[in-house]
PDB file of C-alpha atoms and ligand atoms in Angstrom:
ATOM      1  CA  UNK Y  24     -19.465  11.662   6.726  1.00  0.00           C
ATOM      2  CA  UNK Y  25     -17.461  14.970   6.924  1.00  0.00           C
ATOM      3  CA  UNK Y  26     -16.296  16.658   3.534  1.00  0.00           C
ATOM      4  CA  UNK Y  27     -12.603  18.112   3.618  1.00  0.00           C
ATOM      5  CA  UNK Y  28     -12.075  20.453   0.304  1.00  0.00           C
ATOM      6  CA  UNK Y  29      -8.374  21.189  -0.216  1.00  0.00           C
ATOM      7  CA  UNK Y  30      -7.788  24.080  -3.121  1.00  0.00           C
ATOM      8  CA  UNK Y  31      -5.877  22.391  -4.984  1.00  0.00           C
ATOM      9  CA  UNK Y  32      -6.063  18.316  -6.538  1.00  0.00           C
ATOM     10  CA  UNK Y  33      -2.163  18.446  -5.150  1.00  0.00           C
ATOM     11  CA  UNK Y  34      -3.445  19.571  -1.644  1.00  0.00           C
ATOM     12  CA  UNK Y  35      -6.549  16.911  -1.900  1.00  0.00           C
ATOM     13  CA  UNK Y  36      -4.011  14.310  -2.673  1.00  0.00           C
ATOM     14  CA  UNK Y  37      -1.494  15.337  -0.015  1.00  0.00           C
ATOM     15  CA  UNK Y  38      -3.529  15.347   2.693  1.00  0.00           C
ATOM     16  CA  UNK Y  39      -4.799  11.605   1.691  1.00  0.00           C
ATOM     17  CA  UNK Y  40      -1.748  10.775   1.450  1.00  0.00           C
ATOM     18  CA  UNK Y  41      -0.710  11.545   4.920  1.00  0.00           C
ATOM     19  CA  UNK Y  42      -3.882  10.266   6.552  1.00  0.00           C
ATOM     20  CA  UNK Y  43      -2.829   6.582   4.990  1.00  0.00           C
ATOM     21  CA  UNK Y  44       1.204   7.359   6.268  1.00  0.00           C
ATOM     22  CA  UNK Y  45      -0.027   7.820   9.330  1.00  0.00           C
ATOM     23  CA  UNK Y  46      -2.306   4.772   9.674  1.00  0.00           C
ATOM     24  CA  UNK Y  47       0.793   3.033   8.420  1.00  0.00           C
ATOM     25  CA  UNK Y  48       2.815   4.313  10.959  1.00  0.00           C
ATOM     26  CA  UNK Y  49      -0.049   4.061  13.471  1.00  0.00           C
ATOM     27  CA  UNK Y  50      -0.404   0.165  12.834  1.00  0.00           C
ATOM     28  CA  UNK Y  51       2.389  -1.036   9.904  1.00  0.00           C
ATOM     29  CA  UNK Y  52       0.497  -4.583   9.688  1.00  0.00           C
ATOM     30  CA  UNK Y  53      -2.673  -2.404   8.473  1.00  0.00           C
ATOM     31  CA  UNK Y  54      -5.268  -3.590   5.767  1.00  0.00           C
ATOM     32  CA  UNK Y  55      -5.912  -1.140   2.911  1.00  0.00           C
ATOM     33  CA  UNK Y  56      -8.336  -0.973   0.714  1.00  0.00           C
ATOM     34  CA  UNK Y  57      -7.210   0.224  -2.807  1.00  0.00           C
ATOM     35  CA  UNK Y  58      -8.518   1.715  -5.784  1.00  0.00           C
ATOM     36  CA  UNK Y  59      -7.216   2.258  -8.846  1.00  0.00           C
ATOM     37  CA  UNK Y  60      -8.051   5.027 -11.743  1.00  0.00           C
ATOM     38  CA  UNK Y  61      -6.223   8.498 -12.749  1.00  0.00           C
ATOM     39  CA  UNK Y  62      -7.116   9.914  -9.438  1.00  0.00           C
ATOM     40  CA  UNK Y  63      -5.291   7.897  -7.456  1.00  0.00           C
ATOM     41  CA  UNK Y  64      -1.796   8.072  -9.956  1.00  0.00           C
ATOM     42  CA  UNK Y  65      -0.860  11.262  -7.902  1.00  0.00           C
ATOM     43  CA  UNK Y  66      -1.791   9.454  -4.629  1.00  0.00           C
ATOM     44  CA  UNK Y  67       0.550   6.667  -5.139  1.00  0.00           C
ATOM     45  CA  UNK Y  68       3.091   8.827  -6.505  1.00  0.00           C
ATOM     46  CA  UNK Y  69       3.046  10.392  -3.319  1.00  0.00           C
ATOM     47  CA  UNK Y  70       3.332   7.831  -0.698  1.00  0.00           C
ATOM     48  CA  UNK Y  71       6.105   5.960  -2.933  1.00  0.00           C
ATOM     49  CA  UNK Y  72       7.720   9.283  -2.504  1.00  0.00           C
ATOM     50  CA  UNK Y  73       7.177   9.057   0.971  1.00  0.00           C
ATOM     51  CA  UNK Y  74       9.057   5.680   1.286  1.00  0.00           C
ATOM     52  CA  UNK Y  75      12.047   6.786  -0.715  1.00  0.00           C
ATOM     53  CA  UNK Y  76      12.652   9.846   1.405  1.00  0.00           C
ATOM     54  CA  UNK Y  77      11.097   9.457   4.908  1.00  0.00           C
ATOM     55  CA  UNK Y  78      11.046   5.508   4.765  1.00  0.00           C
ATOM     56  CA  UNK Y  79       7.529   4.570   4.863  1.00  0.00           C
ATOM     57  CA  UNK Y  80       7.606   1.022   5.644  1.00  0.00           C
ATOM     58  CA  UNK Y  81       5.143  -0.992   3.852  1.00  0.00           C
ATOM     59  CA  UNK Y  82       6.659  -4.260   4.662  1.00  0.00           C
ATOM     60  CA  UNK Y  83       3.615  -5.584   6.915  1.00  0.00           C
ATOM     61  CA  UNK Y  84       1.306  -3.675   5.229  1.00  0.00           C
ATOM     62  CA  UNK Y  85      -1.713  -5.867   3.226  1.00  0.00           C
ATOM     63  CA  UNK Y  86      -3.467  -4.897   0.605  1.00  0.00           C
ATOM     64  CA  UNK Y  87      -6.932  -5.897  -0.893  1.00  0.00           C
ATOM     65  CA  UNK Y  88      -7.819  -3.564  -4.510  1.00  0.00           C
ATOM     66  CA  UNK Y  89     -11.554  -2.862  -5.083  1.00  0.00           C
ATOM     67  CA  UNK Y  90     -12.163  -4.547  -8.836  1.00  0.00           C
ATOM     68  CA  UNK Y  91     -10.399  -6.003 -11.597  1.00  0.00           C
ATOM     69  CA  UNK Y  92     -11.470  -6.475 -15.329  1.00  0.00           C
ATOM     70  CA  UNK Y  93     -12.967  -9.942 -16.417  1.00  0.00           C
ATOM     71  CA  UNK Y  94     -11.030 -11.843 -19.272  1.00  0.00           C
ATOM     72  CA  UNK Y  95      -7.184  -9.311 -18.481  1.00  0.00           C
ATOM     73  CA  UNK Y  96      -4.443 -11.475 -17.482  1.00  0.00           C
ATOM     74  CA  UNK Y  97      -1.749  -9.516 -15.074  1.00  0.00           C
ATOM     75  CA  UNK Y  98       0.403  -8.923 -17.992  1.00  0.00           C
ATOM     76  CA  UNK Y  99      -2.234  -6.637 -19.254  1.00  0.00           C
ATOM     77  CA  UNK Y 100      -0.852  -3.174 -19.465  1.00  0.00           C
ATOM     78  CA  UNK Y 101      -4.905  -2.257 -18.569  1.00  0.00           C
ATOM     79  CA  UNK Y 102      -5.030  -4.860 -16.399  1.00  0.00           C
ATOM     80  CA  UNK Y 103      -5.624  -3.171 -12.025  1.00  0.00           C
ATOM     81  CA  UNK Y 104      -2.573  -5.594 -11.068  1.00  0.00           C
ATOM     82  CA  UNK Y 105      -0.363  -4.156 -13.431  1.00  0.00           C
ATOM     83  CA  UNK Y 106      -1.327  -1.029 -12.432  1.00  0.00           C
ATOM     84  CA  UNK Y 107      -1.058  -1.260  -9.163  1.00  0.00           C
ATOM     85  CA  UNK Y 108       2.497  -3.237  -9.408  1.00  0.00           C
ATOM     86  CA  UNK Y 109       3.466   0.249 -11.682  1.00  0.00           C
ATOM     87  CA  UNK Y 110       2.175   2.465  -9.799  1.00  0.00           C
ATOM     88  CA  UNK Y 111       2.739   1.630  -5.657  1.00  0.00           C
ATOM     89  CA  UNK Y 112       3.849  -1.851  -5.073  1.00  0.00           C
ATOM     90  CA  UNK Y 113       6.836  -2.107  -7.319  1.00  0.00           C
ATOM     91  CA  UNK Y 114       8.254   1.347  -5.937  1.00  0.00           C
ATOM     92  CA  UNK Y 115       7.682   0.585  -2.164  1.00  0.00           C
ATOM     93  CA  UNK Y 116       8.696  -2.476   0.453  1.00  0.00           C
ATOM     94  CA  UNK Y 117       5.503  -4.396   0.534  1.00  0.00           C
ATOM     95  CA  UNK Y 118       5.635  -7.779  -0.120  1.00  0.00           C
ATOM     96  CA  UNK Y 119       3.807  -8.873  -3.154  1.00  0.00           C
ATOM     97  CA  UNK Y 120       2.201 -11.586  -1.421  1.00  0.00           C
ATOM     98  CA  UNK Y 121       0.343  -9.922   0.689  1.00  0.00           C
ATOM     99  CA  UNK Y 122      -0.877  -7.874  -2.281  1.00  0.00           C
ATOM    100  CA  UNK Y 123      -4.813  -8.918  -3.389  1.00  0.00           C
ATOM    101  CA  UNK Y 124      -6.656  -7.990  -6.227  1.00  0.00           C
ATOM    102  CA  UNK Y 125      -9.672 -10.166  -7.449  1.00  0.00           C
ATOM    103  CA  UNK Y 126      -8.160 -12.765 -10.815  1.00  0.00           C
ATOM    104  CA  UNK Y 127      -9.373 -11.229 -13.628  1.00  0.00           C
ATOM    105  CA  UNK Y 128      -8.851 -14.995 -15.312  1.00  0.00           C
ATOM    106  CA  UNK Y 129     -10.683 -16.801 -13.257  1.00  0.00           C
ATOM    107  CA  UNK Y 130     -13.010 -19.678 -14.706  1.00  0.00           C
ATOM    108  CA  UNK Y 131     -15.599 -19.198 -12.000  1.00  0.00           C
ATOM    109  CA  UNK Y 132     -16.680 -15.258 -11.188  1.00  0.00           C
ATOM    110  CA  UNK Y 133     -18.883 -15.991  -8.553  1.00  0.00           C
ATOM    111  CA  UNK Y 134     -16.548 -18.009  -6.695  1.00  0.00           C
ATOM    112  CA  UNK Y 135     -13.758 -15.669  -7.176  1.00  0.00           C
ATOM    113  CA  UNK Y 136     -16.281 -13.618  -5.716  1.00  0.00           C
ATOM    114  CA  UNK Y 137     -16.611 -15.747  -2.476  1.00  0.00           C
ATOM    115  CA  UNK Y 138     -12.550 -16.578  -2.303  1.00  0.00           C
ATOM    116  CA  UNK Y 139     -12.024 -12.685  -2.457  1.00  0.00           C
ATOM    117  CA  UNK Y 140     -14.166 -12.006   0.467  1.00  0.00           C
ATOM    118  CA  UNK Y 141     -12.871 -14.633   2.502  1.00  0.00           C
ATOM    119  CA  UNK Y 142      -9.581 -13.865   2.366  1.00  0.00           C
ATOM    120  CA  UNK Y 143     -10.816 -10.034   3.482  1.00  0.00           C
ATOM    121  CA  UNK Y 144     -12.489 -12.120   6.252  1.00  0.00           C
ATOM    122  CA  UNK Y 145      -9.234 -13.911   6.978  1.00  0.00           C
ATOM    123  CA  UNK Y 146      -7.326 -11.072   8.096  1.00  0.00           C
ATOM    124  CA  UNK Y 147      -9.941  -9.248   9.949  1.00  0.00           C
ATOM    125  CA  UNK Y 148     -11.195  -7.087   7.087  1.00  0.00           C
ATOM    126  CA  UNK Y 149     -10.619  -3.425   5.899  1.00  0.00           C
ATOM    127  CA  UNK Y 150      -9.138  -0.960   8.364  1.00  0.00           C
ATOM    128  CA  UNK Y 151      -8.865   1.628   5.656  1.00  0.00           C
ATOM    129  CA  UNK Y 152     -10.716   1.562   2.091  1.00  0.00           C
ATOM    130  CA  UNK Y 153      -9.412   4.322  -0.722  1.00  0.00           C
ATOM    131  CA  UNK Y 154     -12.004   4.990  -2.899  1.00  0.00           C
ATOM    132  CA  UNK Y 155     -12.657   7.250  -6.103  1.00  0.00           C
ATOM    133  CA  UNK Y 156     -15.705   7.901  -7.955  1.00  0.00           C
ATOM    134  CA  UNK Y 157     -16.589   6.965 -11.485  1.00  0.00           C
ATOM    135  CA  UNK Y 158     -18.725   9.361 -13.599  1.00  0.00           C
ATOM    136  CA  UNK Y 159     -21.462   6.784 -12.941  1.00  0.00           C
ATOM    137  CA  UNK Y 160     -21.377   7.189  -9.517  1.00  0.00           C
ATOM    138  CA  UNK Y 161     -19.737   3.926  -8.795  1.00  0.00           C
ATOM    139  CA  UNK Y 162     -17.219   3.160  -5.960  1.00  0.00           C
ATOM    140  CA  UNK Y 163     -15.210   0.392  -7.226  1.00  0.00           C
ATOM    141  CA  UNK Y 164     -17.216  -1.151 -10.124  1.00  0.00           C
ATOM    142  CA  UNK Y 165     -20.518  -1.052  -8.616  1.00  0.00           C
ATOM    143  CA  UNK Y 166     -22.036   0.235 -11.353  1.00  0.00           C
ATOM    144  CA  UNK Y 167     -26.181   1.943 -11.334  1.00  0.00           C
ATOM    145  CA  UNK Y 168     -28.563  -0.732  -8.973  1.00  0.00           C
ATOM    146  CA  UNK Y 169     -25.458  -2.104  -6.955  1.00  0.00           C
ATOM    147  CA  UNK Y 170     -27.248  -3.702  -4.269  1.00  0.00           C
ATOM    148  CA  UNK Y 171     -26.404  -1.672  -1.087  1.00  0.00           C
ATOM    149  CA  UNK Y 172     -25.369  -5.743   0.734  1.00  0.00           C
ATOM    150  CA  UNK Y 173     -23.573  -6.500  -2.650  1.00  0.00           C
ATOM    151  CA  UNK Y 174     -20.901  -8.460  -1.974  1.00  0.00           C
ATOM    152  CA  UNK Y 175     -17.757  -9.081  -4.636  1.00  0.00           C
ATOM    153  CA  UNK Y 176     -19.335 -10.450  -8.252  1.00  0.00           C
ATOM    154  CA  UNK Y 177     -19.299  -9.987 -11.616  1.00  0.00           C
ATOM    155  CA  UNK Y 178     -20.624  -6.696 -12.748  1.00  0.00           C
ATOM    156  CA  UNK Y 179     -21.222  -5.368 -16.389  1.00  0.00           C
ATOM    157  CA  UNK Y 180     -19.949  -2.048 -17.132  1.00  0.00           C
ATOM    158  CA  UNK Y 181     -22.269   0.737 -17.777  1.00  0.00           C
ATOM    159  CA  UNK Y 182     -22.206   2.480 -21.445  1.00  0.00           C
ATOM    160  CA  UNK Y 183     -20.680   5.842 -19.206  1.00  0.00           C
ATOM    161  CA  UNK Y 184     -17.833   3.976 -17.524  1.00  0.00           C
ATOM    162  CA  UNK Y 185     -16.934   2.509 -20.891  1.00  0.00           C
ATOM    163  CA  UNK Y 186     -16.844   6.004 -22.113  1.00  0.00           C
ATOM    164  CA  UNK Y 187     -14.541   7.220 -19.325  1.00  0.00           C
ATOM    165  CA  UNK Y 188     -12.409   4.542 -19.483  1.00  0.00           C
ATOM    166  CA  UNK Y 189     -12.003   2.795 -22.775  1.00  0.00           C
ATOM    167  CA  UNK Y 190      -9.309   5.985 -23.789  1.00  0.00           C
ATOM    168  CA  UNK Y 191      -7.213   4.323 -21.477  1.00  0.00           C
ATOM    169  CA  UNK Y 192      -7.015   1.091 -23.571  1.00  0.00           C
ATOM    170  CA  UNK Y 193      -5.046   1.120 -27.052  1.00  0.00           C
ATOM    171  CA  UNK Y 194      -8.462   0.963 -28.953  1.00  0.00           C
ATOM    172  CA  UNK Y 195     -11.651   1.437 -27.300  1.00  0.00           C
ATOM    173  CA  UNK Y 196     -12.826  -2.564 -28.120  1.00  0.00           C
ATOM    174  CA  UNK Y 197     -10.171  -3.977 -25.680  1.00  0.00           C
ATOM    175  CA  UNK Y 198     -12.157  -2.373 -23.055  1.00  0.00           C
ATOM    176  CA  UNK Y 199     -13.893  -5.632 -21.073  1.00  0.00           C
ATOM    177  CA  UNK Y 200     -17.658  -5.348 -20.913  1.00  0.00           C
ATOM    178  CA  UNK Y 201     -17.127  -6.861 -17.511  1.00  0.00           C
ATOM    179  CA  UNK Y 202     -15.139  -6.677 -13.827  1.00  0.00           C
ATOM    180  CA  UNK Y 203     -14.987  -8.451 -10.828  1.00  0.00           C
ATOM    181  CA  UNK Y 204     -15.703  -6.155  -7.939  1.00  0.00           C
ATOM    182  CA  UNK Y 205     -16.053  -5.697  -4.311  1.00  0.00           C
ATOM    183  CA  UNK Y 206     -19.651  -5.101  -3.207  1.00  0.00           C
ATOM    184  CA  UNK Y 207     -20.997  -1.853  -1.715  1.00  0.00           C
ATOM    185  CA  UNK Y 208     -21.750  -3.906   1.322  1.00  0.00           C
ATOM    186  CA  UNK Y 209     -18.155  -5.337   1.680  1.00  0.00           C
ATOM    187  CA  UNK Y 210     -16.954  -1.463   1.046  1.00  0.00           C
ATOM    188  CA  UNK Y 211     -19.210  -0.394   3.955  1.00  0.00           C
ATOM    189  CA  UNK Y 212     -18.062  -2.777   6.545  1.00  0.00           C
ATOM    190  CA  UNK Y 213     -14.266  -1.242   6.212  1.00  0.00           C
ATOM    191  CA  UNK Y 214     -13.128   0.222   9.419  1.00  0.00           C
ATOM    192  CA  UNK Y 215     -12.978   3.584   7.555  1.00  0.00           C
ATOM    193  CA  UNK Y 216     -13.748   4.851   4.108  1.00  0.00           C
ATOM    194  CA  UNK Y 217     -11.395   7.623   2.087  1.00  0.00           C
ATOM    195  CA  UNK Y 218     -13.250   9.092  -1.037  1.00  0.00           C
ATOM    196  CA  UNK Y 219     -10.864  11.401  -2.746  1.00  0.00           C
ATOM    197  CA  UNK Y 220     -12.368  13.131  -5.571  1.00  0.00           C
ATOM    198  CA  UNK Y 221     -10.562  15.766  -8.031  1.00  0.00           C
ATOM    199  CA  UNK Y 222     -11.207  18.234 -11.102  1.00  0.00           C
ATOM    200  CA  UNK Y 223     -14.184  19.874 -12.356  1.00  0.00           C
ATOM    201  CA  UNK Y 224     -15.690  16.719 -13.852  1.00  0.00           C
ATOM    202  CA  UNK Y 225     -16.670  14.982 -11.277  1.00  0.00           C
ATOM    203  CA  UNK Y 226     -18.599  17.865  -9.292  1.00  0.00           C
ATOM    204  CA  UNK Y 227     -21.865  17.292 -10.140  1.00  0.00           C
ATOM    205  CA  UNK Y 228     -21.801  13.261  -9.602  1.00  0.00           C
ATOM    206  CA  UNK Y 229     -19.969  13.963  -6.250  1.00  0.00           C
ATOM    207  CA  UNK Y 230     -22.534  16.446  -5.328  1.00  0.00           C
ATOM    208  CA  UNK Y 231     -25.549  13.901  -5.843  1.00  0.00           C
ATOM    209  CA  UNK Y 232     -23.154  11.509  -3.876  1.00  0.00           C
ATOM    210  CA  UNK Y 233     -22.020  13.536  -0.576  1.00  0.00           C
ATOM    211  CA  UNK Y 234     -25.909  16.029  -0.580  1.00  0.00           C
ATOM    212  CA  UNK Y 235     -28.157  13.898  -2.660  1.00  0.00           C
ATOM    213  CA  UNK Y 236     -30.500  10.832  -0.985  1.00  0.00           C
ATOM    214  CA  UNK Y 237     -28.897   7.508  -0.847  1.00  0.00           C
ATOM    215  CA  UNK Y 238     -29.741   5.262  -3.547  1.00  0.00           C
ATOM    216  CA  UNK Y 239     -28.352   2.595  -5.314  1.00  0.00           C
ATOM    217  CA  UNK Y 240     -28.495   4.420  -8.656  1.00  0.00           C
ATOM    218  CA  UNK Y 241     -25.509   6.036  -7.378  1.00  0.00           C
ATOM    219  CA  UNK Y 242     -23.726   3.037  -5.289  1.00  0.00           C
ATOM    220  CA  UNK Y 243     -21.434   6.086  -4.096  1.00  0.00           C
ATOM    221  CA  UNK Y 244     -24.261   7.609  -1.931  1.00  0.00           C
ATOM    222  CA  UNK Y 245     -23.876   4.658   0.378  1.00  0.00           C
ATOM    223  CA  UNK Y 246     -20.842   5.985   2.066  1.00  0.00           C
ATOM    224  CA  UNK Y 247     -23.141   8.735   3.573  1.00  0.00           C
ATOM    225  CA  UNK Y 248     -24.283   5.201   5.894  1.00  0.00           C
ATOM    226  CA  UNK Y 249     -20.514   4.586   6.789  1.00  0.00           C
ATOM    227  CA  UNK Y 250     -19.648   5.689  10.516  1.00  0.00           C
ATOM    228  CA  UNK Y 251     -15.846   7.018   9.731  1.00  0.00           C
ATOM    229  CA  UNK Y 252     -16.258   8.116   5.848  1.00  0.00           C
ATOM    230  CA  UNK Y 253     -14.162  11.166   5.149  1.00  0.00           C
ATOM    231  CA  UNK Y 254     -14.363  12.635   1.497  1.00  0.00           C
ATOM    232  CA  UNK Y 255     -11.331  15.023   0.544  1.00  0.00           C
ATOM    233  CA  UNK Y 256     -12.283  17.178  -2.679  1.00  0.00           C
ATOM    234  CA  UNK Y 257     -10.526  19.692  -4.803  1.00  0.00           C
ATOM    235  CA  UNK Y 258     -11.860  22.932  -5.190  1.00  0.00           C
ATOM    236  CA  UNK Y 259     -13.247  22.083  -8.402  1.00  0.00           C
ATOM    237  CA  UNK Y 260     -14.849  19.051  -7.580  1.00  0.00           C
ATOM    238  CA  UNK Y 261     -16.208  20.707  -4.739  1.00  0.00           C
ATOM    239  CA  UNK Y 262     -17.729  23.389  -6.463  1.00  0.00           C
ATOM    240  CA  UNK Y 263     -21.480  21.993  -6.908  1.00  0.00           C
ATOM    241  CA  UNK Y 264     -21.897  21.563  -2.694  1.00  0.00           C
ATOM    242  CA  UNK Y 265     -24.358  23.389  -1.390  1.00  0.00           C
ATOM    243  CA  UNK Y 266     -22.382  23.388   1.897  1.00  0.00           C
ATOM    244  CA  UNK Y 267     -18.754  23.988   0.800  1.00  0.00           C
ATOM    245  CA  UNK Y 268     -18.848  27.203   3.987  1.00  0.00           C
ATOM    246  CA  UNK Y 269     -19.799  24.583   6.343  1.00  0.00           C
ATOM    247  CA  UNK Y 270     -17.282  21.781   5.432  1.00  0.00           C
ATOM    248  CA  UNK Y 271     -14.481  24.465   4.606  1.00  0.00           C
ATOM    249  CA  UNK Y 272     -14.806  25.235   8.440  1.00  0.00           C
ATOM    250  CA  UNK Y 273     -14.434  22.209   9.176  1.00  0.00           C
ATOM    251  CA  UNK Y 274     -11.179  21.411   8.279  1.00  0.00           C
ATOM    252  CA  UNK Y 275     -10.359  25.010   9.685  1.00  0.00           C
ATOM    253  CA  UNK Y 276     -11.429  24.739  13.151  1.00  0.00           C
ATOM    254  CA  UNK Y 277     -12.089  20.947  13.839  1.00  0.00           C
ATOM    255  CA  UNK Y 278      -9.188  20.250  16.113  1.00  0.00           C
ATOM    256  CA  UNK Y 279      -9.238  16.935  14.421  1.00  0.00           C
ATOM    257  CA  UNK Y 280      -7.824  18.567  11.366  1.00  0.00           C
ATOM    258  CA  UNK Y 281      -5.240  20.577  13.423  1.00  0.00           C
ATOM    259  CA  UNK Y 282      -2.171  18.595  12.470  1.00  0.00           C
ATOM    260  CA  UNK Y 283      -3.269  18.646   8.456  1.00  0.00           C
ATOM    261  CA  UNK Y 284      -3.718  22.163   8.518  1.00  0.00           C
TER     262      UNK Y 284
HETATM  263  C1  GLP H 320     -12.334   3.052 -12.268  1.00  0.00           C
HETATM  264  C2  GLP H 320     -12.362   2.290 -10.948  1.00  0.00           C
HETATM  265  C3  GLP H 320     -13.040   3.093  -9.870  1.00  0.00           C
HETATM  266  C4  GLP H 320     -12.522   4.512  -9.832  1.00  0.00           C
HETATM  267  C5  GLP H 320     -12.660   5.162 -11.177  1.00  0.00           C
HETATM  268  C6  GLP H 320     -12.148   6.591 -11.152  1.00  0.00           C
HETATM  269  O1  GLP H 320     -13.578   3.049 -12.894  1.00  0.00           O
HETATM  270  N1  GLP H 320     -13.019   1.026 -11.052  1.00  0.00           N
HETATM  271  O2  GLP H 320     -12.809   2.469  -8.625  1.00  0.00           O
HETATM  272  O3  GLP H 320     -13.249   5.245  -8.889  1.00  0.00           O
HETATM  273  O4  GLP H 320     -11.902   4.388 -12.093  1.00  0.00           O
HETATM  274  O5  GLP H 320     -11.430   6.880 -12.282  1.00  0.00           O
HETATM  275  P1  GLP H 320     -10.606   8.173 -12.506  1.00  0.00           P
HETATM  276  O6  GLP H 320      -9.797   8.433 -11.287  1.00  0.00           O
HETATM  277  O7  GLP H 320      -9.750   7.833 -13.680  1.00  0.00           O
HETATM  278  O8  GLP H 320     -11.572   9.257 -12.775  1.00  0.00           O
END
């Protein structure tokens, strides 16, 4: 795992924004894992941006979004499709079928659950999985006691993730209970893992994610067990690391990091 803090969330969100342009321009038939949430609004404002003016091509791209409520329909203005079609894939060129998110609708969860992952399997899995964190700790909607070899189920919503996330809805009871999700074991076997993480609320879960032991009370301490896992933090999100010299010189001196700097 290596930690990149950024000063600002706009920096943070730049510089994941041209890591993905340049896997995109590295391999334009690329598979990305995406999330959804108020983090990642800036992110996709970004790399629509970056199609209008430099010409990002999406068109081979295909895309496979960590979770989806149980019980919203697409319409749904809460609904992850509709956000996702808002947000990135009605502003760039990819084409919608090649879009994925898990059906919401479906009569069956579980084998939703086995149709997702299968078509992940189909086109050679992840190469690149966005991530955020939830107050929980979750990555997608792997909420407290995720098995680390989950795979994508049904998973009830913690009291805390209701709580961050039922403002979003018109009233709070809208909120499903429920969501479809990719496991933390299908996150893991993704070629490479992007955690981007902004603002002052989320230092102290990040801090139990990226320096505290891995456990499944906090599904997001399993990326430390990913090979290519890069987190990219905000200042403020940063500020409960114990190593924020270490990382910070990182991203100065790593020659890696040379053409971000
Ligand atoms: C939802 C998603 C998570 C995401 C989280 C972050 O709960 N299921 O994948 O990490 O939102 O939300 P925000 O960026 O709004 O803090």
């Amino acid at each position: 795992m290596q930690v990149i803090i950024r000063e600002s969330r706009e920096q943070a969100i730049s510089l994941t924004a041209a890591l993905l342009a340049d896997q995109l321009r590295r391999k334009p038939n690329s598979v990305l894992g995406l999330a959804t949430g108020r983090t990642m609004e800036g992110l996709y404002a970004m790399l629509a941006a970056m199609h209008r003016d430099e010409g990002l091509d999406f068109s081979l791209a295909v895309t496979f979004n960590l979770d989806e409520y149980v019980g919203l329909a697409p319409e749904h203005k809460n609904s992850y499709r509709y956000y996702m079609n808002r947000h990135l894939f009605a502003k760039v060129n990819i084409d919608m079928r090649n879009t994925h998110l898990p059906d919401g609708m479906a009569p069956d969860p579980e084998a939703e659950g086995s149709r997702y992952e299968s078509l992940i399997e189909d086109v050679g899995g992840i190469d690149v999985q966005l991530l955020s964190i939830g107050e929980s700790g979750h990555i997608g909607f792997n909420e407290p006691l995720s098995a680390m070899f989950s795979r994508t189920r049904m998973k009830a919503l913690t009291p805390k993730t209701f709580e961050q996330n039922a403002p979003l809805f018109d009233s709070p009871e809208e909120m499903p209970r429920f969501a479809i999700t990719m496991g933390v074991g299908t996150i893991l076997e993704a070629g490479q893992c992007l955690l981007l993480v902004t603002g002052a609320n989320k230092a102290g879960v990040l801090a139990k994610a990226v320096e505290g032991p891995v456990t499944s009370m906090i599904s997001a301490t399993a990326l430390q067990l990913h090979p290519d896992c890069t987190v990219i933090v905000d200042a403020d999100a940063a500020s409960r690391l114990e190593q924020q010299e270490y990382y910070r010189w990182i991203f100065d001196h790593d020659p890696q990091w040379a053409p971000y700097r």
